[in-house]
């Protein structure tokens, strides 16, 4: 009895899951790599299920789910850091405890310089840059999601792009100076 | 140097999963904890996702959940009786109170938004001259200017999220309003600390604020203490100029000289963590001193 009765809560969750699972999984893969992304994605939807009543309707749904995923990932990274500190201590004692937390990666080999530069941004700035460029969220949506004004998002994006450009420029110059016989820009 | 537009093209090109349809064709099994207990473990994810089986989605089977509607019904009945009684005698007062609460929230909103915009004059017009103020370093209305100057020097800002009047029905003229403010601190962000929203507690009486308190929540732990430790390590001589328990319990000094140090040292702190120490920087060593934080 009751199995064929449509549970609206369950149906809503199913629809939400079907519509946004790929986006959330993509979000997680981009930030922590494919190995742990599936767990983070599941965790995100478990929390979404528990808090289904709080989840806003479209078009705000996905941004809200990104917010949950960000917290899930943040917790994962924190525990990775704790594990990293423990690993360092164990290594000091001559014990090898396995995976190095520094292997948590975002990205792939073709754009290592850009990925490395992104890592040098402050976490919140990096998140804003990635939400805009990788998750394709509008500046208005990001502002609402993070409780900031659009002007603040504009400013942070601009500042981050300047910083990234500076880092890449420095990196390029440094590479050029290491190449034998390369013409370097004149220094007076 | 590349333009912002060129940077966006570069960053988008570095997206490790630019095409989400790749993920669709590579669906993984349903995670055990998100699968209903009757589903086979090897069932593919797409088309099979059910929410986790919990007590919440089987309310008819749980004695605890039978109790909840009963309690709810009883509460509703009591509320109905009380409201009926109240409306019978105080209908006019209730409508006045609703209006007063709406006005109080408007006043609180205007006050906080004016401070956010740095418009102290507008904010002060709403404040009773005798108001009890506890807003950062400000203990009197006219000191709100210094409070804002200190926040600016410390790269701290607020964005109003929501103001609400206290929920209890009261016939008092003084209406308590709480406002949630999203805090942005460059210092906290630089060291990857999460700043919780601040809460402003205001009392509004006939259109004027008679009491205003700003609770910074975890600012002390997330930004203040790390910054202070850094100042102790790098600019020990300035500690006595910038920090003081003070006669009124606020630990930041807001004299002109002090504010100038707050501003320059905050910038130096940010530059240090941006350009010298790099990310993640673990260069703030705990200094065993008395914790003095807002």
Coordinates of C-alpha atoms in Angstrom, one line a residue:
Chain A
X1 CA 0.0 0.0 0.0
X2 CA 1.2 3.5 -0.8
X3 CA 4.1 2.5 -3.1
X4 CA 2.3 3.8 -6.1
X5 CA 1.3 7.1 -4.5
X6 CA 3.4 9.9 -5.8
X7 CA 5.3 11.5 -3.0
X8 CA 5.7 15.2 -4.1
X9 CA 8.8 15.6 -2.0
X10 CA 10.5 12.6 -3.5
X11 CA 9.4 13.7 -7.0
X12 CA 10.8 17.1 -6.5
X13 CA 14.1 15.7 -5.4
X14 CA 14.2 13.3 -8.3
X15 CA 13.6 16.2 -10.8
X16 CA 16.2 18.3 -9.0
X17 CA 18.7 15.5 -9.1
X18 CA 18.1 14.6 -12.7
X19 CA 18.4 18.2 -13.8
X20 CA 21.5 19.3 -11.8
X21 CA 23.5 16.2 -11.1
X22 CA 25.8 16.7 -14.0
X23 CA 26.5 20.3 -13.2
X24 CA 27.3 19.5 -9.6
X25 CA 29.5 16.6 -10.5
X26 CA 31.3 18.8 -13.0
X27 CA 31.8 21.5 -10.3
X28 CA 33.3 18.9 -8.0
X29 CA 35.6 17.3 -10.6
X30 CA 36.9 20.8 -11.6
X31 CA 37.9 21.4 -8.0
X32 CA 39.1 18.2 -6.5
X33 CA 39.6 15.9 -9.5
X34 CA 37.5 12.8 -10.5
X35 CA 38.6 10.5 -7.7
X36 CA 36.8 12.2 -4.8
X37 CA 34.2 14.2 -6.9
X38 CA 31.6 11.4 -6.9
X39 CA 31.6 11.3 -3.1
X40 CA 31.3 15.0 -2.9
X41 CA 28.5 15.0 -5.4
X42 CA 26.6 12.4 -3.4
X43 CA 27.1 14.3 -0.2
X44 CA 25.8 17.4 -1.8
X45 CA 22.6 15.7 -2.9
X46 CA 22.2 14.1 0.5
X47 CA 22.3 17.5 2.1
X48 CA 19.9 18.8 -0.6
X49 CA 17.5 16.0 0.3
X50 CA 17.6 16.9 4.0
X51 CA 17.1 20.6 3.2
X52 CA 14.8 20.2 0.3
X53 CA 12.3 22.7 1.7
X54 CA 15.0 25.4 1.8
X55 CA 16.0 25.0 -1.8
X56 CA 14.7 27.8 -4.0
X57 CA 13.0 27.2 -7.3
X58 CA 14.6 27.8 -10.7
X59 CA 16.5 29.8 -11.7
X60 CA 18.1 30.0 -8.3
X61 CA 18.3 26.2 -7.7
X62 CA 21.6 25.5 -9.2
X63 CA 23.4 28.4 -7.5
X64 CA 22.1 27.1 -4.2
X65 CA 23.3 23.6 -4.9
X66 CA 26.7 25.0 -5.9
X67 CA 26.7 26.7 -2.4
X68 CA 26.1 23.3 -0.7
X69 CA 28.8 21.7 -2.9
X70 CA 31.3 24.4 -2.0
X71 CA 30.8 23.7 1.7
X72 CA 31.1 20.0 1.1
X73 CA 34.4 20.5 -0.8
X74 CA 35.6 23.0 1.8
X75 CA 35.1 20.3 4.5
X76 CA 37.0 17.8 2.4
X77 CA 39.9 20.1 1.8
X78 CA 40.1 20.9 5.5
X79 CA 40.3 17.3 6.4
X80 CA 42.8 16.8 3.7
X81 CA 44.9 19.6 5.3
X82 CA 44.6 17.9 8.6
X83 CA 45.7 14.7 7.1
X84 CA 48.6 16.5 5.4
X85 CA 49.8 17.9 8.7
X86 CA 49.6 14.4 10.1
X87 CA 51.4 13.0 7.1
X88 CA 54.2 15.6 7.5
X89 CA 54.6 14.5 11.2
X90 CA 54.6 10.8 10.2
X91 CA 57.1 11.5 7.4
X92 CA 59.3 13.3 10.0
X93 CA 59.2 10.1 12.0
X94 CA 60.2 8.0 9.0
X95 CA 56.6 6.7 8.4
X96 CA 55.1 7.0 4.9
X97 CA 51.4 7.4 5.3
X98 CA 50.4 7.3 1.6
X99 CA 49.0 10.0 -0.6
X100 CA 50.3 13.6 -0.4
X101 CA 47.5 16.1 0.0
X102 CA 49.3 18.5 -2.4
X103 CA 48.1 16.2 -5.1
X104 CA 44.7 17.7 -4.8
X105 CA 44.5 19.1 -8.3
X106 CA 42.2 21.3 -10.3
X107 CA 42.8 20.9 -13.9
X108 CA 44.8 19.0 -16.5
X109 CA 48.2 19.2 -18.1
X110 CA 47.4 21.4 -21.1
X111 CA 47.0 24.6 -19.1
X112 CA 49.2 24.0 -16.1
X113 CA 50.4 27.6 -16.0
X114 CA 46.8 29.0 -15.8
X115 CA 45.9 26.3 -13.2
X116 CA 48.9 27.1 -11.1
X117 CA 48.2 30.8 -11.3
X118 CA 44.6 30.2 -10.2
X119 CA 45.9 28.4 -7.2
X120 CA 47.7 31.6 -6.2
X121 CA 44.5 33.6 -5.9
X122 CA 42.8 33.9 -2.6
X123 CA 40.2 31.1 -2.2
X124 CA 37.2 33.3 -2.4
X125 CA 38.5 35.2 -5.4
X126 CA 39.4 31.9 -7.1
X127 CA 35.9 30.6 -6.4
X128 CA 34.3 33.7 -8.0
X129 CA 36.6 33.4 -11.1
X130 CA 35.7 29.8 -11.5
X131 CA 32.0 30.2 -10.9
X132 CA 32.0 32.8 -13.6
X133 CA 34.2 31.1 -16.1
X134 CA 33.8 27.4 -15.5
X135 CA 30.3 27.2 -14.1
X136 CA 29.2 30.0 -16.4
X137 CA 27.2 31.7 -13.7
X138 CA 26.4 35.4 -14.3
X139 CA 27.9 38.0 -12.1
X140 CA 24.5 38.8 -10.6
X141 CA 23.9 35.2 -9.7
X142 CA 27.3 34.9 -8.0
X143 CA 26.6 38.1 -6.1
X144 CA 23.4 36.7 -4.8
X145 CA 24.9 33.3 -4.0
X146 CA 27.8 34.8 -2.0
X147 CA 25.7 37.6 -0.4
X148 CA 27.7 40.3 -2.1
X149 CA 26.9 43.2 -4.4
X150 CA 27.4 42.9 -8.1
X151 CA 29.8 45.8 -7.9
X152 CA 31.9 43.8 -5.5
X153 CA 31.9 40.8 -7.8
X154 CA 33.0 43.0 -10.7
X155 CA 35.8 44.5 -8.7
X156 CA 37.0 41.1 -7.5
X157 CA 36.9 39.6 -11.0
X158 CA 38.9 42.6 -12.3
X159 CA 41.4 42.4 -9.5
X160 CA 41.8 38.7 -9.9
X161 CA 42.3 38.9 -13.7
X162 CA 45.0 41.6 -13.1
X163 CA 46.7 39.4 -10.6
X164 CA 46.5 36.3 -12.8
X165 CA 47.8 38.3 -15.8
X166 CA 50.7 39.5 -13.6
X167 CA 51.5 36.0 -12.4
X168 CA 51.5 34.6 -16.0
X169 CA 53.6 37.5 -17.2
X170 CA 56.1 36.9 -14.5
X171 CA 56.2 33.2 -15.2
X172 CA 56.7 33.9 -18.9
X173 CA 59.6 36.2 -18.3
X174 CA 61.1 33.7 -15.9
X175 CA 60.9 31.0 -18.5
X176 CA 62.3 33.2 -21.1
X177 CA 65.3 34.1 -18.9
X178 CA 66.0 30.4 -18.4
X179 CA 66.2 29.7 -22.1
X180 CA 69.8 30.1 -23.5
X181 CA 70.2 32.7 -26.2
X182 CA 66.7 34.1 -25.7
X183 CA 66.4 37.8 -26.2
X184 CA 65.4 39.4 -23.0
X185 CA 63.6 42.7 -22.7
X186 CA 66.1 45.5 -22.1
X187 CA 66.6 46.7 -18.5
X188 CA 68.0 50.1 -19.1
Chain B
X1 CA 49.7 42.6 -20.0
X2 CA 46.6 40.7 -21.0
X3 CA 43.2 42.3 -20.8
X4 CA 40.3 41.0 -18.6
X5 CA 38.7 39.5 -21.7
X6 CA 41.8 37.7 -22.8
X7 CA 42.1 36.3 -19.2
X8 CA 38.6 35.0 -19.4
X9 CA 39.4 33.2 -22.6
X10 CA 42.5 31.7 -21.1
X11 CA 40.6 30.6 -17.9
X12 CA 37.7 29.1 -19.9
X13 CA 40.2 27.2 -22.0
X14 CA 41.7 25.7 -18.9
X15 CA 38.4 24.2 -17.7
X16 CA 39.1 20.6 -17.1
X17 CA 35.5 19.5 -17.8
X18 CA 34.3 22.0 -20.4
X19 CA 31.7 19.6 -21.9
X20 CA 29.3 18.3 -19.3
X21 CA 27.8 15.7 -21.7
X22 CA 31.0 13.7 -21.2
X23 CA 29.8 13.1 -17.6
X24 CA 26.3 12.1 -18.7
X25 CA 27.8 9.3 -20.8
X26 CA 29.9 8.1 -17.9
X27 CA 27.3 7.8 -15.1
X28 CA 28.6 6.1 -11.9
X29 CA 26.5 3.8 -9.7
X30 CA 24.2 5.3 -7.2
X31 CA 26.1 6.1 -4.0
X32 CA 25.1 3.6 -1.3
X33 CA 24.0 6.3 1.2
X34 CA 21.8 8.0 -1.4
X35 CA 20.1 4.9 -2.6
X36 CA 16.8 3.5 -1.3
X37 CA 17.3 0.3 0.6
X38 CA 15.3 -1.7 -1.9
X39 CA 17.4 -0.7 -4.9
X40 CA 20.0 -3.1 -6.3
X41 CA 23.5 -1.8 -5.8
X42 CA 24.5 -2.0 -9.4
X43 CA 21.6 0.0 -10.8
X44 CA 22.8 2.9 -13.0
X45 CA 22.6 6.3 -11.5
X46 CA 20.6 8.0 -14.3
X47 CA 16.9 7.3 -13.9
X48 CA 17.3 5.5 -10.6
X49 CA 18.0 8.2 -8.1
X50 CA 15.8 8.1 -5.1
X51 CA 16.3 10.1 -2.0
X52 CA 17.8 8.3 1.0
X53 CA 15.4 6.3 3.0
X54 CA 14.9 8.0 6.3
X55 CA 12.2 8.4 8.9
X56 CA 11.3 11.7 7.3
X57 CA 10.0 10.1 4.1
X58 CA 8.0 7.5 5.9
X59 CA 6.0 9.6 8.4
X60 CA 3.2 7.1 8.8
X61 CA 5.4 4.4 10.2
X62 CA 7.1 6.4 12.9
X63 CA 5.5 6.9 16.3
X64 CA 7.6 10.1 16.8
X65 CA 6.1 11.5 13.7
X66 CA 2.6 10.7 14.8
X67 CA 3.3 12.8 17.9
X68 CA 4.4 15.8 15.9
X69 CA 1.1 16.5 14.1
X70 CA -0.7 16.1 17.5
X71 CA 1.5 18.7 19.1
X72 CA 1.1 21.0 16.1
X73 CA -2.7 20.7 16.2
X74 CA -2.7 21.4 20.0
X75 CA -0.4 24.4 19.5
X76 CA -2.6 25.7 16.6
X77 CA -5.8 25.4 18.8
X78 CA -4.1 27.2 21.7
X79 CA -2.9 29.9 19.3
X80 CA -6.4 30.2 17.8
X81 CA -8.0 30.7 21.2
X82 CA -5.4 33.2 22.2
X83 CA -5.6 35.2 19.0
X84 CA -9.5 35.2 19.1
X85 CA -9.3 36.5 22.7
X86 CA -6.8 39.1 21.7
X87 CA -8.6 40.3 18.6
X88 CA -11.8 40.6 20.6
X89 CA -10.3 43.4 22.8
X90 CA -7.2 44.7 21.0
X91 CA -7.9 44.7 17.3
X92 CA -6.9 48.4 16.8
X93 CA -3.8 48.0 18.9
X94 CA -2.7 45.0 16.8
X95 CA -3.0 46.9 13.5
X96 CA -1.0 49.7 15.0
X97 CA 1.6 47.3 16.2
X98 CA 2.0 45.7 12.8
X99 CA 2.5 49.2 11.3
X100 CA 4.9 50.1 14.1
X101 CA 6.9 47.0 13.5
X102 CA 7.0 47.6 9.7
X103 CA 8.2 51.2 10.4
X104 CA 10.8 50.0 12.8
X105 CA 12.2 47.6 10.3
X106 CA 12.3 50.4 7.7
X107 CA 14.2 52.6 10.1
X108 CA 16.7 49.9 10.9
X109 CA 17.2 49.1 7.2
X110 CA 17.8 52.8 6.4
X111 CA 20.2 53.1 9.3
X112 CA 22.3 50.1 8.4
X113 CA 22.3 50.9 4.7
X114 CA 23.4 54.5 5.4
X115 CA 26.3 53.2 7.5
X116 CA 27.1 50.8 4.7
X117 CA 27.3 53.6 2.2
X118 CA 29.4 55.7 4.6
X119 CA 26.7 58.2 5.0
X120 CA 27.0 58.8 8.7
X121 CA 24.9 62.0 8.6
X122 CA 21.8 60.1 7.4
X123 CA 22.5 57.4 9.9
X124 CA 22.8 59.9 12.7
X125 CA 19.4 61.6 11.8
X126 CA 17.8 58.3 12.8
X127 CA 19.6 57.9 16.1
X128 CA 18.3 59.3 19.4
X129 CA 21.0 61.6 20.9
X130 CA 20.8 59.6 24.1
X131 CA 21.0 56.3 22.4
X132 CA 23.0 53.4 23.9
X133 CA 25.6 52.5 21.2
X134 CA 27.9 49.6 21.1
X135 CA 29.1 49.5 17.5
X136 CA 32.7 48.6 17.2
X137 CA 34.7 51.3 18.8
X138 CA 31.6 53.7 19.0
X139 CA 29.9 54.1 22.4
X140 CA 28.1 57.3 21.5
X141 CA 26.2 58.2 18.3
X142 CA 28.8 60.8 17.2
X143 CA 31.5 58.1 17.4
X144 CA 30.0 56.1 14.6
X145 CA 32.2 58.0 12.2
X146 CA 35.3 56.6 14.0
X147 CA 33.8 53.2 13.9
X148 CA 33.4 53.4 10.1
X149 CA 36.9 54.8 9.8
X150 CA 38.3 51.9 11.7
X151 CA 36.4 49.4 9.7
X152 CA 37.7 51.0 6.5
X153 CA 41.2 51.0 7.8
X154 CA 40.9 47.3 8.7
X155 CA 39.5 46.4 5.2
X156 CA 36.2 45.3 6.8
X157 CA 32.8 46.0 5.3
X158 CA 29.2 44.8 5.7
X159 CA 26.4 44.1 3.4
X160 CA 22.9 44.2 4.8
X161 CA 21.1 40.9 4.2
X162 CA 17.9 41.2 6.2
X163 CA 16.2 43.1 9.1
X164 CA 13.4 41.6 11.1
X165 CA 11.4 42.8 14.1
X166 CA 11.3 40.6 17.1
X167 CA 8.6 38.0 16.6
X168 CA 6.8 38.2 19.9
X169 CA 3.8 40.4 20.0
X170 CA 4.2 43.2 22.4
X171 CA 2.4 46.4 23.2
X172 CA 5.7 48.2 24.0
X173 CA 6.6 51.2 22.0
X174 CA 10.2 50.1 21.8
X175 CA 10.5 47.6 19.1
X176 CA 13.6 45.3 18.9
X177 CA 14.9 44.7 15.3
X178 CA 17.7 42.3 14.4
X179 CA 19.6 42.7 11.1
X180 CA 21.9 40.2 9.6
X181 CA 25.0 41.7 7.9
X182 CA 27.3 39.8 5.6
X183 CA 30.8 40.7 6.7
X184 CA 33.7 41.0 4.2
X185 CA 37.2 41.1 5.6
X186 CA 40.2 41.0 3.3
X187 CA 42.3 39.9 6.3
X188 CA 40.1 36.9 7.0
X189 CA 39.9 36.0 3.4
X190 CA 43.6 36.2 2.9
X191 CA 44.2 33.5 5.5
X192 CA 41.3 31.4 4.4
X193 CA 39.2 32.0 7.4
X194 CA 35.4 32.1 7.1
X195 CA 33.7 35.1 8.5
X196 CA 30.2 34.5 9.8
X197 CA 27.5 37.1 9.4
X198 CA 27.4 39.8 12.0
X199 CA 24.2 40.7 13.8
X200 CA 23.0 44.2 14.5
X201 CA 20.6 44.5 17.4
X202 CA 18.6 47.7 17.3
X203 CA 15.8 49.1 19.3
X204 CA 13.5 51.5 17.5
X205 CA 11.1 53.8 19.3
X206 CA 8.8 56.1 17.4
X207 CA 11.1 56.3 14.4
X208 CA 14.3 56.7 16.3
X209 CA 17.0 54.2 17.2
X210 CA 17.5 54.2 21.0
X211 CA 19.9 51.3 21.1
X212 CA 22.3 49.8 18.6
X213 CA 24.7 47.0 19.2
X214 CA 26.8 45.3 16.5
X215 CA 27.8 41.7 17.3
X216 CA 30.8 40.8 15.0
X217 CA 30.3 37.1 15.7
X218 CA 33.6 35.4 14.9
X219 CA 35.6 38.4 13.6
X220 CA 38.0 38.2 16.6
X221 CA 38.9 34.6 15.9
X222 CA 38.9 34.9 12.0
X223 CA 40.6 38.2 11.4
X224 CA 41.4 40.2 14.5
X225 CA 43.6 37.8 16.4
X226 CA 45.7 36.7 13.4
X227 CA 46.3 40.3 12.4
X228 CA 47.2 41.2 16.0
X229 CA 49.7 38.3 16.2
X230 CA 51.2 39.5 12.9
X231 CA 51.5 43.1 14.3
X232 CA 53.1 41.8 17.4
X233 CA 55.6 39.8 15.3
X234 CA 56.4 42.5 12.8
X235 CA 55.6 45.9 14.4
X236 CA 55.8 45.4 18.1
X237 CA 56.4 49.0 18.8
X238 CA 53.0 50.0 17.3
X239 CA 51.0 47.7 19.5
X240 CA 50.5 50.2 22.3
X241 CA 49.4 52.8 19.7
X242 CA 46.9 50.6 17.9
X243 CA 45.5 48.3 20.7
X244 CA 44.3 49.1 24.1
X245 CA 41.7 47.5 26.4
X246 CA 40.6 51.1 26.8
X247 CA 38.2 52.5 29.3
X248 CA 35.2 51.2 27.5
X249 CA 36.3 47.7 26.6
X250 CA 37.0 48.2 22.9
X251 CA 40.5 47.0 22.0
X252 CA 41.2 49.1 19.0
X253 CA 42.3 52.7 19.5
X254 CA 40.8 55.1 16.9
X255 CA 43.0 58.2 17.2
X256 CA 44.2 59.7 14.0
X257 CA 47.7 58.2 14.5
X258 CA 46.3 54.8 15.4
X259 CA 43.9 54.7 12.4
X260 CA 46.7 55.5 10.1
X261 CA 48.7 52.6 11.5
X262 CA 45.7 50.3 11.2
X263 CA 45.4 51.2 7.5
X264 CA 49.1 50.9 6.6
X265 CA 49.6 47.7 8.6
X266 CA 46.4 46.1 7.2
X267 CA 47.8 46.8 3.7
X268 CA 51.2 45.5 4.7
X269 CA 49.5 42.3 6.1
X270 CA 47.6 41.7 2.9
X271 CA 50.7 42.4 0.7
X272 CA 52.7 40.0 2.9
X273 CA 50.2 37.2 2.5
X274 CA 49.8 37.9 -1.2
X275 CA 53.3 38.5 -2.4
X276 CA 55.8 37.3 0.2
X277 CA 54.3 34.3 2.0
X278 CA 52.1 33.1 -0.9
X279 CA 49.2 30.7 -0.6
X280 CA 48.7 28.8 1.6
X281 CA 50.7 30.8 4.1
X282 CA 51.2 29.3 7.5
X283 CA 53.5 32.0 8.8
X284 CA 51.4 33.2 11.6
X285 CA 52.8 31.6 14.7
X286 CA 50.6 31.6 17.7
X287 CA 51.8 34.1 20.3
X288 CA 50.9 33.2 23.8
X289 CA 49.5 36.6 24.9
X290 CA 46.2 37.6 26.3
X291 CA 43.5 37.3 23.6
X292 CA 42.1 40.7 23.0
X293 CA 39.4 40.7 20.4
X294 CA 36.2 42.4 19.5

